[in-house]
Amino acid sequence: MDEVAQLLGLPGKLGMKGSDVWDCYNNGQIEKIRNYCETDVLNTYLIYLRFEQIRGNLSGVELRREHDRVRVALSEEGCPHLHKFLEHWQSLPAD
C-alpha cells in the first residue's frame, strides 16, 4: 500500500510499518498502533477514491471535492498524527 499511495501523490506510511506493530504491542504502545492504523485507513480511502476515478465512477471535480473534505476534517482534528499526515500530504504536488 505504501508504494501505491506514494505513486498517487499520497503520504503513504509515516514512520511505522506493519512489521512494527507486534513490538509496539509488546511494549504497551497501543496509542501508537491506533495512530498507525488511522493513517493506514486514510491512505486506503484515498487510494480507493483514485481507483473509483480511474473506473469512471468519480470525476476529477468529485475527487478534488472529496480530497478537500478529507483535508478539512483532518485540519479540524486535534490529533498530532493526523495533522502530520495532512502536512505531508499538502507538501506533495497537487492532485
mmCIF file with all atom_site columns, C-alpha atoms in Angstrom, residues 45-89:
data_model
loop_
_atom_site.group_PDB
_atom_site.id
_atom_site.type_symbol
_atom_site.label_atom_id
_atom_site.label_alt_id
_atom_site.label_comp_id
_atom_site.label_asym_id
_atom_site.label_entity_id
_atom_site.label_seq_id
_atom_site.pdbx_PDB_ins_code
_atom_site.Cartn_x
_atom_site.Cartn_y
_atom_site.Cartn_z
_atom_site.occupancy
_atom_site.B_iso_or_equiv
_atom_site.pdbx_formal_charge
_atom_site.auth_seq_id
_atom_site.auth_comp_id
_atom_site.auth_asym_id
_atom_site.auth_atom_id
_atom_site.pdbx_PDB_model_num
ATOM 1  C CA . TYR A 1 45 ? -9.649  5.528  1.457   1.00 0.00 ? 45 TYR A CA 1
ATOM 2  C CA . LEU A 1 46 ? -7.698  7.975  -0.699  1.00 0.00 ? 46 LEU A CA 1
ATOM 3  C CA . ILE A 1 47 ? -6.401  5.123  -2.884  1.00 0.00 ? 47 ILE A CA 1
ATOM 4  C CA . TYR A 1 48 ? -9.975  3.865  -3.213  1.00 0.00 ? 48 TYR A CA 1
ATOM 5  C CA . LEU A 1 49 ? -11.155 7.300  -4.348  1.00 0.00 ? 49 LEU A CA 1
ATOM 6  C CA . ARG A 1 50 ? -8.480  7.394  -7.053  1.00 0.00 ? 50 ARG A CA 1
ATOM 7  C CA . PHE A 1 51 ? -9.451  3.871  -8.130  1.00 0.00 ? 51 PHE A CA 1
ATOM 8  C CA . GLU A 1 52 ? -13.066 4.984  -8.456  1.00 0.00 ? 52 GLU A CA 1
ATOM 9  C CA . GLN A 1 53 ? -11.933 7.917  -10.594 1.00 0.00 ? 53 GLN A CA 1
ATOM 10 C CA . ILE A 1 54 ? -9.940  5.585  -12.853 1.00 0.00 ? 54 ILE A CA 1
ATOM 11 C CA . ARG A 1 55 ? -13.025 3.353  -13.180 1.00 0.00 ? 55 ARG A CA 1
ATOM 12 C CA . GLY A 1 56 ? -15.055 6.368  -14.277 1.00 0.00 ? 56 GLY A CA 1
ATOM 13 C CA . ASN A 1 57 ? -17.256 6.398  -11.184 1.00 0.00 ? 57 ASN A CA 1
ATOM 14 C CA . LEU A 1 58 ? -15.834 9.667  -9.881  1.00 0.00 ? 58 LEU A CA 1
ATOM 15 C CA . SER A 1 59 ? -14.991 12.775 -11.893 1.00 0.00 ? 59 SER A CA 1
ATOM 16 C CA . GLY A 1 60 ? -11.882 14.849 -11.305 1.00 0.00 ? 60 GLY A CA 1
ATOM 17 C CA . VAL A 1 61 ? -14.048 17.526 -9.716  1.00 0.00 ? 61 VAL A CA 1
ATOM 18 C CA . GLU A 1 62 ? -15.667 14.976 -7.395  1.00 0.00 ? 62 GLU A CA 1
ATOM 19 C CA . LEU A 1 63 ? -12.259 13.558 -6.441  1.00 0.00 ? 63 LEU A CA 1
ATOM 20 C CA . ARG A 1 64 ? -10.907 17.019 -5.602  1.00 0.00 ? 64 ARG A CA 1
ATOM 21 C CA . ARG A 1 65 ? -14.074 17.808 -3.640  1.00 0.00 ? 65 ARG A CA 1
ATOM 22 C CA . GLU A 1 66 ? -13.668 14.643 -1.559  1.00 0.00 ? 66 GLU A CA 1
ATOM 23 C CA . HIS A 1 67 ? -9.962  15.348 -1.046  1.00 0.00 ? 67 HIS A CA 1
ATOM 24 C CA . ASP A 1 68 ? -10.919 18.816 0.200   1.00 0.00 ? 68 ASP A CA 1
ATOM 25 C CA . ARG A 1 69 ? -13.437 17.282 2.620   1.00 0.00 ? 69 ARG A CA 1
ATOM 26 C CA . VAL A 1 70 ? -10.772 14.944 3.997   1.00 0.00 ? 70 VAL A CA 1
ATOM 27 C CA . ARG A 1 71 ? -8.286  17.812 4.328   1.00 0.00 ? 71 ARG A CA 1
ATOM 28 C CA . VAL A 1 72 ? -10.815 19.923 6.243   1.00 0.00 ? 72 VAL A CA 1
ATOM 29 C CA . ALA A 1 73 ? -11.696 17.018 8.537   1.00 0.00 ? 73 ALA A CA 1
ATOM 30 C CA . LEU A 1 74 ? -8.017  16.376 9.268   1.00 0.00 ? 74 LEU A CA 1
ATOM 31 C CA . SER A 1 75 ? -7.325  20.051 9.940   1.00 0.00 ? 75 SER A CA 1
ATOM 32 C CA . GLU A 1 76 ? -10.202 20.168 12.433  1.00 0.00 ? 76 GLU A CA 1
ATOM 33 C CA . GLU A 1 77 ? -8.968  17.139 14.379  1.00 0.00 ? 77 GLU A CA 1
ATOM 34 C CA . GLY A 1 78 ? -6.783  17.721 17.412  1.00 0.00 ? 78 GLY A CA 1
ATOM 35 C CA . CYS A 1 79 ? -4.618  14.662 16.779  1.00 0.00 ? 79 CYS A CA 1
ATOM 36 C CA . PRO A 1 80 ? -0.933  15.298 16.021  1.00 0.00 ? 80 PRO A CA 1
ATOM 37 C CA . HIS A 1 81 ? -0.589  12.181 13.835  1.00 0.00 ? 81 HIS A CA 1
ATOM 38 C CA . LEU A 1 82 ? -3.486  13.322 11.634  1.00 0.00 ? 82 LEU A CA 1
ATOM 39 C CA . HIS A 1 83 ? -2.000  16.816 11.365  1.00 0.00 ? 83 HIS A CA 1
ATOM 40 C CA . LYS A 1 84 ? 1.328   15.234 10.370  1.00 0.00 ? 84 LYS A CA 1
ATOM 41 C CA . PHE A 1 85 ? -0.467  13.209 7.674   1.00 0.00 ? 85 PHE A CA 1
ATOM 42 C CA . LEU A 1 86 ? -2.163  16.358 6.397   1.00 0.00 ? 86 LEU A CA 1
ATOM 43 C CA . GLU A 1 87 ? 1.042   18.405 6.429   1.00 0.00 ? 87 GLU A CA 1
ATOM 44 C CA . HIS A 1 88 ? 2.869   15.715 4.493   1.00 0.00 ? 88 HIS A CA 1
ATOM 45 C CA . TRP A 1 89 ? 0.002   15.390 2.004   1.00 0.00 ? 89 TRP A CA 1
#
